[in-house]
Amino acid sequence: MTTRLPMPDLAPRTSSSLLPGRPFAPGRDGLIRGHTPRFTDIRPLRLEDFLSGAPRRRDAFARALVEQLSERGFFYLERPAALLSRHELEGSFERYEATYQHALLAHPYLHALMPAESVFQTGYNATWFPESTVVRQAIEAFMAKPATWNAFRRRLVPEPVRELLGASEEAYLACHEVGSVLLEALEWGYGLRAGGLTRLFRRRTEGAVRFVKYHAPSVARRRREVVAHASEPHADKSFFTFNLGESRPGLVWLDRGVPRLLPNDAGHWLITSGQFSEGLTRELDAPVRAFRHTVVNDGERVVVLGFVTPEGDLHDLPLDQWPAPTRMGGPRG
């Protein structure tokens, strides 16, 4: 029988200063009752087009990547099976998900060895997320970063935890390999000197992978009125966020007049931009638009995420002190 530790009644909420208002705002009780239309203009890019070496295909890929990131802040990518296979990383995300589910059977180990105060911090956390006085939702989350793997490699830990750490590191490496190619494509598309962006990511000391399980909302009253509830609008603190799999759609794009639910159920990867991609390209023509979004949960939902983040102390520097990539000329294409 699995031992479950009691969940706290409340968890701290982080407000966002990124948006002047909430275009996808719930009612006073925190509930969202309107239907959110699905985004349908899905044009997945093929990473092999850029890796093929053919100039026309490379140009077309880089042009489309810059265009979609500058106009939307996200794009869909066909699963890069060939690249992952070349690096012996194919199947990493399926293994990560399966290993996490297995490790939950060792729930006390995860909680004792890697406690996290919130679902947004490194380690394991189980909490109640209070979106309103009416709806509360239990969330289990596990986040691992390079420092996590370095710290635990020499420690004697239960085998399920050891397997989970190994699987999470493989998933991170897969995100980093794909992210490196995408960064090269952005350098090509923006006409930057080689290394203008990729040099900020070479050491693999930043970024993370995250597994989140949203349990079905608990409704205290007025059950028939409940449709969904949403998290605070925000943009991720990443350059790329890889939405690698989800059991049901829940990511809502907020940058247009009508919010759109972004599906991720056709075998593609949904890759979104963040605060770092917007900041590092701010002085270029067609800079990346940070992907501003919320998450809507109207039932149980499982999500696997990967974050590719630049090295160094950019977190602590004002925007005007961030490095500006050096240009070779105008944007290609």
Tab-separated table of N, CA, C and O in Angstrom, residues 11-14 114-127 129 139-143 210:
chain	number	residue	atom	x	y	z
A	11	ALA	N	-0.825	26.705	-0.556
A	11	ALA	CA	0.503	26.878	-1.126
A	11	ALA	C	0.621	28.311	-1.602
A	11	ALA	O	-0.353	28.898	-2.060
A	12	PRO	N	1.804	28.923	-1.467
A	12	PRO	CA	1.944	30.317	-1.894
A	12	PRO	C	1.744	30.474	-3.376
A	12	PRO	O	2.165	29.631	-4.167
A	13	ARG	N	1.107	31.544	-3.774
A	13	ARG	CA	0.898	31.844	-5.175
A	13	ARG	C	1.840	32.958	-5.589
A	13	ARG	O	2.091	33.888	-4.842
A	14	THR	N	2.358	32.863	-6.791
A	14	THR	CA	3.245	33.887	-7.304
A	14	THR	C	2.486	34.724	-8.311
A	14	THR	O	1.911	34.214	-9.254
A	114	MET	N	14.275	14.645	-1.443
A	114	MET	CA	14.246	15.817	-2.311
A	114	MET	C	13.020	16.681	-2.040
A	114	MET	O	12.186	16.897	-2.915
A	115	PRO	N	12.869	17.174	-0.833
A	115	PRO	CA	11.698	18.006	-0.539
A	115	PRO	C	11.797	19.364	-1.231
A	115	PRO	O	12.874	19.934	-1.362
A	116	ALA	N	10.685	19.856	-1.723
A	116	ALA	CA	10.619	21.188	-2.332
A	116	ALA	C	9.473	21.945	-1.678
A	116	ALA	O	8.411	21.375	-1.412
A	117	GLU	N	9.707	23.216	-1.410
A	117	GLU	CA	8.682	24.006	-0.726
A	117	GLU	C	7.500	24.334	-1.630
A	117	GLU	O	6.408	24.611	-1.146
A	118	SER	N	7.718	24.342	-2.937
A	118	SER	CA	6.625	24.617	-3.867
A	118	SER	C	6.825	23.791	-5.123
A	118	SER	O	7.892	23.216	-5.345
A	119	VAL	N	5.801	23.759	-5.960
A	119	VAL	CA	5.880	22.990	-7.203
A	119	VAL	C	6.835	23.630	-8.192
A	119	VAL	O	7.148	23.032	-9.219
A	120	PHE	N	7.316	24.834	-7.922
A	120	PHE	CA	8.200	25.536	-8.842
A	120	PHE	C	9.670	25.392	-8.464
A	120	PHE	O	10.526	25.997	-9.089
A	121	GLN	N	9.979	24.605	-7.435
A	121	GLN	CA	11.348	24.469	-6.983
A	121	GLN	C	11.877	23.063	-7.246
A	121	GLN	O	11.116	22.122	-7.425
A	122	THR	N	13.218	22.937	-7.220
A	122	THR	CA	13.867	21.662	-7.462
A	122	THR	C	13.468	20.642	-6.402
A	122	THR	O	13.437	20.946	-5.211
A	123	GLY	N	13.188	19.422	-6.830
A	123	GLY	CA	12.816	18.364	-5.908
A	123	GLY	C	11.369	17.957	-6.075
A	123	GLY	O	10.749	18.195	-7.123
A	124	TYR	N	10.841	17.340	-5.041
A	124	TYR	CA	9.474	16.805	-5.084
A	124	TYR	C	8.564	17.602	-4.165
A	124	TYR	O	8.935	17.940	-3.039
A	125	ASN	N	7.359	17.877	-4.644
A	125	ASN	CA	6.389	18.609	-3.840
A	125	ASN	C	4.983	18.078	-4.116
A	125	ASN	O	4.636	17.760	-5.248
A	126	ALA	N	4.201	17.972	-3.088
A	126	ALA	CA	2.775	17.679	-3.214
A	126	ALA	C	2.041	18.758	-2.436
A	126	ALA	O	2.354	19.019	-1.277
A	127	THR	N	1.103	19.410	-3.076
A	127	THR	CA	0.473	20.560	-2.435
A	127	THR	C	-0.952	20.735	-2.932
A	127	THR	O	-1.372	20.135	-3.920
A	129	PHE	N	-3.278	23.650	-4.502
A	129	PHE	CA	-3.134	24.942	-5.168
A	129	PHE	C	-4.471	25.663	-5.090
A	129	PHE	O	-5.435	25.273	-5.742
A	139	ILE	N	-1.680	19.083	-6.567
A	139	ILE	CA	-0.652	19.008	-7.591
A	139	ILE	C	0.546	18.261	-7.024
A	139	ILE	O	0.997	18.548	-5.920
A	140	GLU	N	1.050	17.304	-7.788
A	140	GLU	CA	2.313	16.653	-7.473
A	140	GLU	C	3.301	17.052	-8.560
A	140	GLU	O	2.992	16.968	-9.751
A	141	ALA	N	4.492	17.480	-8.162
A	141	ALA	CA	5.472	17.936	-9.132
A	141	ALA	C	6.857	17.469	-8.732
A	141	ALA	O	7.187	17.383	-7.554
A	142	PHE	N	7.656	17.168	-9.749
A	142	PHE	CA	9.062	16.825	-9.537
A	142	PHE	C	9.893	17.605	-10.544
A	142	PHE	O	9.629	17.551	-11.748
A	143	MET	N	10.873	18.370	-10.060
A	143	MET	CA	11.756	19.127	-10.931
A	143	MET	C	13.204	18.765	-10.632
A	143	MET	O	13.607	18.714	-9.460
A	210	ARG	N	10.758	18.790	-15.783
A	210	ARG	CA	9.716	18.869	-14.764
A	210	ARG	C	8.568	17.926	-15.126
A	210	ARG	O	8.168	17.857	-16.291
